[in-house]
Coordinates of C-alpha atoms and ligand atoms in Angstrom, one line a residue:
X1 CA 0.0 0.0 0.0
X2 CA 2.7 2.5 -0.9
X3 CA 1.7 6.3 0.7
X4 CA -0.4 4.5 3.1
X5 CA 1.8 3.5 5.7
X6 CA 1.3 -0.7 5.3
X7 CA 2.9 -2.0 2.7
X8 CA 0.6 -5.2 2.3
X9 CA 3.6 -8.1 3.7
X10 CA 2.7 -10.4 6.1
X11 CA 5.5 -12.3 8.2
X12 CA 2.7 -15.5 7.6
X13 CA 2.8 -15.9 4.5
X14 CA 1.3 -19.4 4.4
X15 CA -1.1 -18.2 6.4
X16 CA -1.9 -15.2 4.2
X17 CA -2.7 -17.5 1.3
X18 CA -5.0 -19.6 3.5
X19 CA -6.8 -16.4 4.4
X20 CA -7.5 -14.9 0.6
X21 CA -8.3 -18.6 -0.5
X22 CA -10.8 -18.8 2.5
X23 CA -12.5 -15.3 1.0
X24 CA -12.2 -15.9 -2.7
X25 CA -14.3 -19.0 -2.2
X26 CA -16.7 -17.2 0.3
X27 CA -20.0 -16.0 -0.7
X28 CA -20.2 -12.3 -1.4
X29 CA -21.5 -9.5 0.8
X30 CA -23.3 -7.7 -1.5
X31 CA -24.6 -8.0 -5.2
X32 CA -23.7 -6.6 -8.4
X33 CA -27.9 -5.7 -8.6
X34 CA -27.4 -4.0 -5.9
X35 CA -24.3 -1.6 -6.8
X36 CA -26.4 -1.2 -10.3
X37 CA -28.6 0.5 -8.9
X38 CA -26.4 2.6 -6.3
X39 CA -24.7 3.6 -9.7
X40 CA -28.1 5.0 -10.9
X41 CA -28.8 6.7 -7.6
X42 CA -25.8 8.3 -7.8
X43 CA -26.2 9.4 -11.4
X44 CA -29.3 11.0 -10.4
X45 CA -27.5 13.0 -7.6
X46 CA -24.6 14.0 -10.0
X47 CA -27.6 15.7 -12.1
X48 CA -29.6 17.2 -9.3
X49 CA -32.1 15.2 -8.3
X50 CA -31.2 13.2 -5.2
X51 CA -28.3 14.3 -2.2
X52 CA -25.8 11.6 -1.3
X53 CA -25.0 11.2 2.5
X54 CA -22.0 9.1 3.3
X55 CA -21.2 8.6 7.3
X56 CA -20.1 6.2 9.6
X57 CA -17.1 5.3 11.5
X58 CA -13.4 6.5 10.7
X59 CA -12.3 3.0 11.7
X60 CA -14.9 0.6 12.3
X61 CA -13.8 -2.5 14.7
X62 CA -14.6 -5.9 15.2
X63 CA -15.9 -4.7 18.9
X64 CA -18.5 -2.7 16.6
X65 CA -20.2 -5.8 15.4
X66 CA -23.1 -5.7 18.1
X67 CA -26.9 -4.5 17.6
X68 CA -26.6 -1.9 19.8
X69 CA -24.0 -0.2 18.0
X70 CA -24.8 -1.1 14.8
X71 CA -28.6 0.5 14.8
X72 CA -27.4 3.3 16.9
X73 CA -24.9 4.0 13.7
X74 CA -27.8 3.2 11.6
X75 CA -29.9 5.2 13.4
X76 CA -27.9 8.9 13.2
X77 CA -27.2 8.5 9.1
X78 CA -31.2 7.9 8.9
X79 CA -31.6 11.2 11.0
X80 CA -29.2 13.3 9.0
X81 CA -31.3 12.0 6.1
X82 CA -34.6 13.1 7.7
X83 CA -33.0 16.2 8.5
X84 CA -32.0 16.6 4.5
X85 CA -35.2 15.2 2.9
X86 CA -37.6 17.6 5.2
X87 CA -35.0 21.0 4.5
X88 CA -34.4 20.3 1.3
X89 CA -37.3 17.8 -0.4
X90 CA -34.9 15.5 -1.8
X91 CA -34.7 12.0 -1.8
X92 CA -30.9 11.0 -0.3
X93 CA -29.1 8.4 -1.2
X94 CA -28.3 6.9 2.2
X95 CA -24.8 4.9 2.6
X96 CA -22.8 3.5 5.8
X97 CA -19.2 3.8 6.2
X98 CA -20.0 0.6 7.6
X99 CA -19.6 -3.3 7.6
X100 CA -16.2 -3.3 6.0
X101 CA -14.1 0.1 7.0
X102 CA -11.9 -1.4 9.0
X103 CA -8.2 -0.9 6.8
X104 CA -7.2 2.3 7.9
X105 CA -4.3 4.1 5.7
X106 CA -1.9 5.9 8.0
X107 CA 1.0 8.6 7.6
X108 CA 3.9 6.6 9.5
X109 CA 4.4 2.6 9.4
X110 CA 5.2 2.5 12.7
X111 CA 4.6 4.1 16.3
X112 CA 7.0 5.0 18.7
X113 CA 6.1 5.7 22.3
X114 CA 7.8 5.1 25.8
X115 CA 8.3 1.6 27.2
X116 CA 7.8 1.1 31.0
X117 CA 11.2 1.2 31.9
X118 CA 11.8 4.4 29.7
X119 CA 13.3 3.2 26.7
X120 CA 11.4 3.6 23.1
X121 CA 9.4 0.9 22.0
X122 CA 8.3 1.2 18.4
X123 CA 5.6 -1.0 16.7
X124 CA 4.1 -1.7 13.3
X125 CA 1.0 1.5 13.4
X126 CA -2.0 0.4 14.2
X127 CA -3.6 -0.3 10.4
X128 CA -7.4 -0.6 11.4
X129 CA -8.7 -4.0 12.6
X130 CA -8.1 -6.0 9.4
X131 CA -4.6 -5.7 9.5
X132 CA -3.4 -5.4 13.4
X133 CA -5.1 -5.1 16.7
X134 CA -4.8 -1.3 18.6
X135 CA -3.1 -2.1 21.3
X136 CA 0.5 -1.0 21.9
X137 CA 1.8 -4.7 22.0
X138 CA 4.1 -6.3 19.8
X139 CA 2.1 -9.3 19.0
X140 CA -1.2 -7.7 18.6
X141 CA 0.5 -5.0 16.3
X142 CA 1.8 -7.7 13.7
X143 CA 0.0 -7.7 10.7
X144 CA -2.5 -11.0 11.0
X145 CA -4.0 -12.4 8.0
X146 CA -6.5 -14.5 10.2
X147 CA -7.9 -11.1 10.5
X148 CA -8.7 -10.9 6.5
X149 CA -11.4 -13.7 7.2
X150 CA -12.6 -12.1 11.1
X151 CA -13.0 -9.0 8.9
X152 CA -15.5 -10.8 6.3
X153 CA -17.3 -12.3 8.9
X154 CA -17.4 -9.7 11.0
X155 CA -18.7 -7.7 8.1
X156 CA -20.9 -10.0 7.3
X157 CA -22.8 -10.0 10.3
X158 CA -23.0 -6.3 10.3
X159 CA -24.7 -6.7 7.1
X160 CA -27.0 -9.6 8.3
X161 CA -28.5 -7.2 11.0
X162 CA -28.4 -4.0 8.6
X163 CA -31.0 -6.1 5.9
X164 CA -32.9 -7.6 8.8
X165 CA -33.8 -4.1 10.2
X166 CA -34.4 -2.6 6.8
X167 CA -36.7 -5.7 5.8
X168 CA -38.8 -4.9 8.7
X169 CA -38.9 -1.0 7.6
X170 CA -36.6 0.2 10.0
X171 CA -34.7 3.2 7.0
X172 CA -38.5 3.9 5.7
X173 CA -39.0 7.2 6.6
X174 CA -42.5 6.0 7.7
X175 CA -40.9 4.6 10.5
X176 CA -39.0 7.8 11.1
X177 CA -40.7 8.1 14.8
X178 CA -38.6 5.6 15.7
X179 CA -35.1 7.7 14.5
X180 CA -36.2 9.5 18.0
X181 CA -34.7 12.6 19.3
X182 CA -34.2 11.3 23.3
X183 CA -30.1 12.0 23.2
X184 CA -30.0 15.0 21.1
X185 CA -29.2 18.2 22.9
X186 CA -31.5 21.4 23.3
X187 CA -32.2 23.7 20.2
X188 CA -30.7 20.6 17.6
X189 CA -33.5 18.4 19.5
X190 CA -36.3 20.7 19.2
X191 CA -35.5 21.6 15.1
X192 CA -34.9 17.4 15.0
X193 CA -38.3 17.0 16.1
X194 CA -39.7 20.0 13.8
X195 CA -38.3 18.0 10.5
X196 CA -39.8 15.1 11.9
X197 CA -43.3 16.6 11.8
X198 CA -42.5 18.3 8.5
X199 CA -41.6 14.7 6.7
X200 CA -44.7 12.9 8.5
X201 CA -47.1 15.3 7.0
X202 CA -45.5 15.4 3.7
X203 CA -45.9 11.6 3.7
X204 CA -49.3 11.9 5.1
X205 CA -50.5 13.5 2.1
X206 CA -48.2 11.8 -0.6
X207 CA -49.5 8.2 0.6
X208 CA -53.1 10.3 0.4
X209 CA -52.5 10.7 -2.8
X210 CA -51.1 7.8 -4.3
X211 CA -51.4 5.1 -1.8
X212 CA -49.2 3.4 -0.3
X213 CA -46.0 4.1 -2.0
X214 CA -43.3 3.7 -0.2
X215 CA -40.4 6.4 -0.3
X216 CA -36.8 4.8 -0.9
X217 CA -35.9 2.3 2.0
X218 CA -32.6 1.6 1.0
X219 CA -29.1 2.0 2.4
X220 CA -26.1 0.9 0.6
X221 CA -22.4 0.4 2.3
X222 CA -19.0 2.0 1.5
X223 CA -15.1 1.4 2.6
X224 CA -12.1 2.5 2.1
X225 CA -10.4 -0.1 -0.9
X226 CA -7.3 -0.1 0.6
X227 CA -6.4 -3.4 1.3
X228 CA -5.9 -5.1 -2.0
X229 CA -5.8 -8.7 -0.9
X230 CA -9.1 -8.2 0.7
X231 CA -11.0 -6.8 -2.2
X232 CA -9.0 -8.9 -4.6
X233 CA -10.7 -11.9 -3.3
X234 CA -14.3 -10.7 -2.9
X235 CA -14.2 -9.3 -6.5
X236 CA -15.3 -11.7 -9.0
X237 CA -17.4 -12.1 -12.2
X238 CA -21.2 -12.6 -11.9
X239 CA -23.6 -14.3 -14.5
X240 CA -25.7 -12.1 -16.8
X241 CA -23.1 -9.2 -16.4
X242 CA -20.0 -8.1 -18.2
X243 CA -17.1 -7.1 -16.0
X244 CA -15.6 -7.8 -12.6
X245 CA -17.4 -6.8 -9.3
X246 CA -16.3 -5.8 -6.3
X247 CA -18.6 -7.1 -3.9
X248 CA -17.6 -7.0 -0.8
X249 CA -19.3 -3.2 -0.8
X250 CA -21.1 -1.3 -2.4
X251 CA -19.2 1.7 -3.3
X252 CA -15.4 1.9 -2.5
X253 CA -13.2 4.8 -2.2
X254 CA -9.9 5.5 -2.7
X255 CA -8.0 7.4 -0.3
X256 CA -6.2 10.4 -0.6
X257 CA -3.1 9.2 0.2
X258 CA -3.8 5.9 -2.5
X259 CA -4.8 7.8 -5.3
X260 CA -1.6 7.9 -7.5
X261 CA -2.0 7.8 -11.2
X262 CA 0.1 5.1 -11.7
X263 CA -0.9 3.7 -8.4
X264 CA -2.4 -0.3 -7.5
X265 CA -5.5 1.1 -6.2
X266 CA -6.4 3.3 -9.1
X267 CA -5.6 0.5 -11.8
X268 CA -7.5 -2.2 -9.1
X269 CA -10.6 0.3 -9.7
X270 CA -10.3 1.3 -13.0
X271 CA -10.8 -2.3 -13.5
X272 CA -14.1 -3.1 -11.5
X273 CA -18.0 -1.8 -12.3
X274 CA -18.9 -0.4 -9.0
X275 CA -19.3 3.4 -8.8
X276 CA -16.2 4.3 -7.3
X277 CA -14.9 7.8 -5.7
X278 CA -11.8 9.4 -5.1
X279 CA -11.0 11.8 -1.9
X280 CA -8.9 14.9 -2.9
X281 CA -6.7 16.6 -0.6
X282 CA -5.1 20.0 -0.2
X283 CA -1.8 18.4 -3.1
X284 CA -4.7 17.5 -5.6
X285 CA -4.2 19.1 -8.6
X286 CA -6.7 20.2 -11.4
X287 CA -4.9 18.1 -14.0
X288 CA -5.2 15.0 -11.4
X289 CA -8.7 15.2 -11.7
X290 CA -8.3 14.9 -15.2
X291 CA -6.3 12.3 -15.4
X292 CA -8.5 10.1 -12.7
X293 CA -11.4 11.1 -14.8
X294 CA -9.8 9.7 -18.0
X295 CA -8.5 6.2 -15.9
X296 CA -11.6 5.5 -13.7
X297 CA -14.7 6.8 -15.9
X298 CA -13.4 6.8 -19.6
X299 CA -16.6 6.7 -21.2
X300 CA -17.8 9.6 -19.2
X301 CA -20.9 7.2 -17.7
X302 CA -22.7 9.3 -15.0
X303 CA -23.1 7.9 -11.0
X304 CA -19.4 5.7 -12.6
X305 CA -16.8 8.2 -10.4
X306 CA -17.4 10.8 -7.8
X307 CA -14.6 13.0 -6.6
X308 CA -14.7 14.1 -3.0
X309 CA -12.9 17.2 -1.9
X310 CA -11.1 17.5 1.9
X311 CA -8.8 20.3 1.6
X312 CA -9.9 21.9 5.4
X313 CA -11.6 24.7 6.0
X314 CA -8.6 27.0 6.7
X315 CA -7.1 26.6 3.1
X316 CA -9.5 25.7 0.3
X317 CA -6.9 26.9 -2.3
X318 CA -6.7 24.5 -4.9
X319 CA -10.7 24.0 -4.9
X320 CA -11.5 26.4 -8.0
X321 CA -9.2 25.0 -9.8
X322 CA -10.0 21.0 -9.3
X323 CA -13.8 22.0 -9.7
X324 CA -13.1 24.4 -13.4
X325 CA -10.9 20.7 -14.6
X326 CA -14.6 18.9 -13.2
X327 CA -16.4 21.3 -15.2
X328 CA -16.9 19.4 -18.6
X329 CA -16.7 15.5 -16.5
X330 CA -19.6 13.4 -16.0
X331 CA -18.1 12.6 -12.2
X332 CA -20.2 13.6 -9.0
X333 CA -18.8 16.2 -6.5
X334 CA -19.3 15.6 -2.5
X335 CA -17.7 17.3 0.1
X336 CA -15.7 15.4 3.2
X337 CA -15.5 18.7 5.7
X338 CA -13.5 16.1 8.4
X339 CA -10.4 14.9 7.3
X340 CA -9.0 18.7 6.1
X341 CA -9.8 19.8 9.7
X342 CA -8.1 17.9 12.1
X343 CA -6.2 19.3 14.9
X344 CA -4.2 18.3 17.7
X345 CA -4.7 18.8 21.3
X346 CA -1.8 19.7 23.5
X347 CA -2.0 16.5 24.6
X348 CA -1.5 14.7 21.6
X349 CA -5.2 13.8 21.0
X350 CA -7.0 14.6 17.6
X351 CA -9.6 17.3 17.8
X352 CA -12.3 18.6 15.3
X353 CA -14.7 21.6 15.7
X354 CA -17.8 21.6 14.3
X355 CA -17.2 25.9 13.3
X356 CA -14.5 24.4 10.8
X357 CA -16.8 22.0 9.1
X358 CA -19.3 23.9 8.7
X359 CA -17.0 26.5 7.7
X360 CA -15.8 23.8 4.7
X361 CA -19.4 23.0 3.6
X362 CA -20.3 26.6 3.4
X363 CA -16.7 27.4 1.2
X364 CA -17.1 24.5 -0.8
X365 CA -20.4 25.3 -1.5
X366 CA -19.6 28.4 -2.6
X367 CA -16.8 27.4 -4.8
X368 CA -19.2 25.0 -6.7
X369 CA -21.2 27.7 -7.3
X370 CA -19.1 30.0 -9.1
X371 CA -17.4 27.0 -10.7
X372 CA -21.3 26.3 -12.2
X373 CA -20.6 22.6 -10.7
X374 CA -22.4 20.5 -8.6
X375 CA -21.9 19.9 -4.8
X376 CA -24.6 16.3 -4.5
X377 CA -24.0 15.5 -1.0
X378 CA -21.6 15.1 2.2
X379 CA -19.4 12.2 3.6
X380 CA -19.0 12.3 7.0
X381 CA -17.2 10.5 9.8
X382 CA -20.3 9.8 12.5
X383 CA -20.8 7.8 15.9
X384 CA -24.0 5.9 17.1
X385 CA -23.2 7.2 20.5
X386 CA -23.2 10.7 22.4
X387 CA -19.2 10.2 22.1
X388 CA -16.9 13.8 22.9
X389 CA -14.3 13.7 20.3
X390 CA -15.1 16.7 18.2
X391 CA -15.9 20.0 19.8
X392 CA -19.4 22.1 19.4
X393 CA -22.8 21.8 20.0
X394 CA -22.2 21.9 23.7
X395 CA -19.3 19.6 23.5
X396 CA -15.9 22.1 25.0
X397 CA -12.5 21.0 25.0
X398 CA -12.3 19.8 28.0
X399 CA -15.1 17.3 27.6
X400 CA -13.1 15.8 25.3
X401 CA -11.5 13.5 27.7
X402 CA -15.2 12.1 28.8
X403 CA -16.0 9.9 26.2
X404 CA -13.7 10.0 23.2
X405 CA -13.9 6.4 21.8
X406 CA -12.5 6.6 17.8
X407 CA -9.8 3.9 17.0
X408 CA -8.4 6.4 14.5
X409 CA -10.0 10.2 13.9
X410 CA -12.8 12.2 16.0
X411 CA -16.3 11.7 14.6
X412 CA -19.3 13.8 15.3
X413 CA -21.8 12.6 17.7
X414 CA -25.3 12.5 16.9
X415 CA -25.9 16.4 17.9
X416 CA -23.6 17.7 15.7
X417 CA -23.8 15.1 12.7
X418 CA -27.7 16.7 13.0
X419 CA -26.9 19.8 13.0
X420 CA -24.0 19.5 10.0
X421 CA -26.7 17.8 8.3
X422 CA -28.8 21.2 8.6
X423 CA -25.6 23.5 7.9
X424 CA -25.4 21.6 4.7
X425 CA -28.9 21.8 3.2
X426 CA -28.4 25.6 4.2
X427 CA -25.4 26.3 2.5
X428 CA -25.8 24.1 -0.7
X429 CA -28.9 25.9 -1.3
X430 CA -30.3 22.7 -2.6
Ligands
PEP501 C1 -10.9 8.3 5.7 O1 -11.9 8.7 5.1 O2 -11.0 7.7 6.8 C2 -9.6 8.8 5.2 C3 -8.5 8.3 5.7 O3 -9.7 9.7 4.3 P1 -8.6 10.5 3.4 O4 -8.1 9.5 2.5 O5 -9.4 11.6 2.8 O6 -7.5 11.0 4.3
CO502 CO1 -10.8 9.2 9.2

C-alpha cells in the first residue's frame, strides 16, 4: 500500500494465502444488482435530483459488530437523512461507512512511544482491525491475515442485521418516529423534532395521494479499498453481467493518500463496475482530476466516479481550480468537511470543531457555485453514541476527555452530525 503507511507483507505468508483462498471462495456481501442501482442513484445525484449522505465510523472494529452499536450508527445516518429530505425535499441516497471500513491508511508505518522502563518501543502503526489489533503490543501489532477472514465475517454479520432491520422498515422514513430525538441536545433536538413533523405530513399527504408508496428504503455500504488482498478476493465475475465486481461493498473509495495515477489502487478500480470515488486533498491538482477522470470513468458514464474534496476549512486553495478541470466530466462532487480539519490537542489527542466543518461545507459550496458545478452530497465521519471527540454543539474542550472512543480520527456525535446535516442543506442551497 505504498503512501499509506502498510505495505501489504505479512510475516505469515502461508497463512496469508490460506486467508484470501478462504475469502475468494466465500460468498459475497453484496450483489452486483445492488451496486447497479447505487450507480443510478448516484447518477441522479450527480444531475440534481437526489443528495448523497456518506457517514459512519473512521475505523470501524470488530468490537463494533453488536446490535446496539450497529442501529445506533444506523440510526444517526437515517436522521441526517430526515434532516435533509424535510429542509431540502430531496430524496438522499443513504450509505454506511460501515460493515467493512476497518483498513485504515496511516501517515507513519510505525509508532514510537515510551516503554515502561523508559526506553522507546516502536511497533508496526496500528492499520485498522483488518490488518493489526490497537493495542500497543508487539504481538497484537503484527500484521495477521487471520484477521482478513474475522474481517468478512465480522462484516458480514454487520450486514446480516443492517438487511434484517431494513426488511422490517426500520430506514422507511414511515418509521422515522422511531429515529427518536431522546439523546440530542437542546435547540438541535427541538428543530430534529420539527423535520420530523414536516416529513410525517409530507408523507401523510403523498400516501393520500397515491397510496401506499413507499419512499426509498434503502441503504447501501461504502469502505475504504485499501487493502488489496481483501478486495481482490471478494471481487469476482457474476452471470448475466460483463465485468468484474467488487462485492464486498457497495461503493469503494480511494484514499487520498492511494490515489496515485500510476498507483495499485487506481488501476484495481479502473478495473471493476462499481461506482467508485476518489478523496482529494489539499496536493490534488486540477490536471489529477483529469487524469483520474480519464483512468476511472473513460466513457464519461454518470453515477461511474465521484470526486470528493477535503482540503480543510482553513485553506480551500486549490478547490477552484479542481472544480473548473470537473467542469466538462460526468463525475459527481461531494464534500468530506472532516479529514482537512483535524487538529491536535496539546496532549497529543485529535480534535475537530464543528465551526471548521461547517465552515468547509459553506466554502465548498460556494466554490461550486461559481465553478457552475455540482456539490450532491456530504461524507462524513459519524458515531451511534453521544461520544466527545469533536468540539461544538455543547461539547468544549475539556469534555473531550469524557468519552472520546474513535480507534483512528474524532467523529461527530449525533448532535452535531444533525446539525452539520442542517448547515449543509443551508449552505448548498439545494
Ligand atoms: C478516511 O476517510 O478515513 C480517510 C483516511 O480519508 P482520506 O483518504 O481523505 O485522508
Ligand atoms: Co478518518
Amino acid at each position: 500500500m505504498s503512501g499509506a503507511g502498510f505495505d501489504g507483507r505479512y510475516d505469515d505468508e502461508a497463512g496469508l494465502k490460506v486467508a484470501l483462498n478462504r475469502l475468494s471462495t466465500s460468498p459475497p456481501l453484496v450483489t452486483s444488482w445492488e451496486i447497479e442501482r447505487l450507480r443510478g442513484d448516484l447518477a441522479d445525484a450527480a444531475a440534481g435530483r437526489r443528495l448523497v449522505l456518506v457517514a459512519g465510523d473512521c475505523a470501524e472494529t470488530f468490537d463494533d459488530c453488536r446490535s446496539a452499536s450497529i442501529s445506533a450508527r444506523l440510526k444517526v445516518l437515517l436522521r441526517m437523512s430526515l434532516v435533509l429530505v424535510a429542509t431540502t425535499q430531496r430524496p438522499v441516497v443513504r450509505i454506511g461507512r460501515l460493515a467493512g471500513q476497518y483498513a485504515k491508511p496511516r501517515s507513519e508505518p510505525t509508532e514510537t512511544r515510551q516503554g515502561a522502563d523508559g526506553s522507546a518501543v516502536t511497533l508496526p502503526s496500528y492499520f485498522g482491525d483488518l490488518v493489526n489489533g490497537a493495542a500497543f503490543d508487539a504481538d497484537i501489532r503484527r500484521p495477521d491475515p487471520r484477521r482478513l477472514v474475522d474481517g468478512y465475517h465480522n462484516a458480514a454479520l454487520t450486514l446480516n442485521f443492517v438487511r434484517s432491520l431494513l426488511a422490517g422498515g426500520f430506514a422507511d422514513l414511515h418509521a422515522a418516529s422511531a429515529w427518536d430525538a431522546k439523546d440530542l441536545l437542546g435547540a438541535v433536538r427541538v428543530r430534529y423534532e420539527g423535520h420530523q413533523e414536516t416529513v410525517r405530513r409530507a408523507l401523510a399527504v403523498g400516501d393520500a395521494l397515491d397510496g401506499a408508496r413507499r419512499p426509498d428504503a434503502a441503504l447501501y455500504t461504502s469502505h475504504e479499498g485499501l487493502h488489496l488482498g481483501y478486495e481482490g478476493a471478494l471481487t469476482r465475475e457474476v452471470p448475466r453481467r460483463a465485468g468484474h465486481w467488487c462485492l464486498s461493498t457497495h461503493f469503494p473509495w480511494i484514499g487520498d493518500r492511494t490515489r496515485q495515477l500510476d498507483g495499485k489502487h487506481v488501476a484495481f478500480f479502473a478495473a471493476c463496475e462499481n461506482p467508485v470515488a476518489v478523496k482529494l486533498g489539499p496536493k490534488a491538482t486540477g490536471a489529477d482530476v483529469c487524469a483520474l477522470a480519464a483512468r476511472l470513468d473513460p466513457s464519461g458514464s454518470p453515477g461511474r466516479l465521484t470526486f470528493v474534496t477535503r482540503l480543510g476549512s482553513a485553506a480551500p486553495g486549490r478547490l477552484p481550480e479542481l472544480l473548473d478541470a470537473g467542469a466538462g466530466l460526468a463525475a459527481g462532487w461531494l464534500v468530506d468537511p472532516m479529514h482537512g480539519n483535524t487538529r491536535a490537542m496539546p496532549d497529543g489527542r485529535k480534535v475537530r470543531f464543528v465551526d471548521d466543518v461547517v465552515e468547509e461545507i459553506a466554502v465548498t459550496a460556494r466554490a461550486h457555485r461559481a465553478a457552475g458545478t455540482r456539490l450532491s452530497g456530504l461524507h462524513l465521519e459519524v458515531a451511534g453514541e453521544d461520544v466527545t471527540e469533536c468540539v461544538g454543539c455543547g461539547v468544549v474542550e475539556a469534555d473531550l476527555r469524557r468519552a472520546y472512543g474513535s480507534a483512528c480520527d474524532p467523529r461527530l456525535n449525533p448532535s452535531q452530525a444533525v446539525f452539520v446535516a442542517e448547515a449543509f442543506a443551508t449552505a448548498a442551497q439545494v
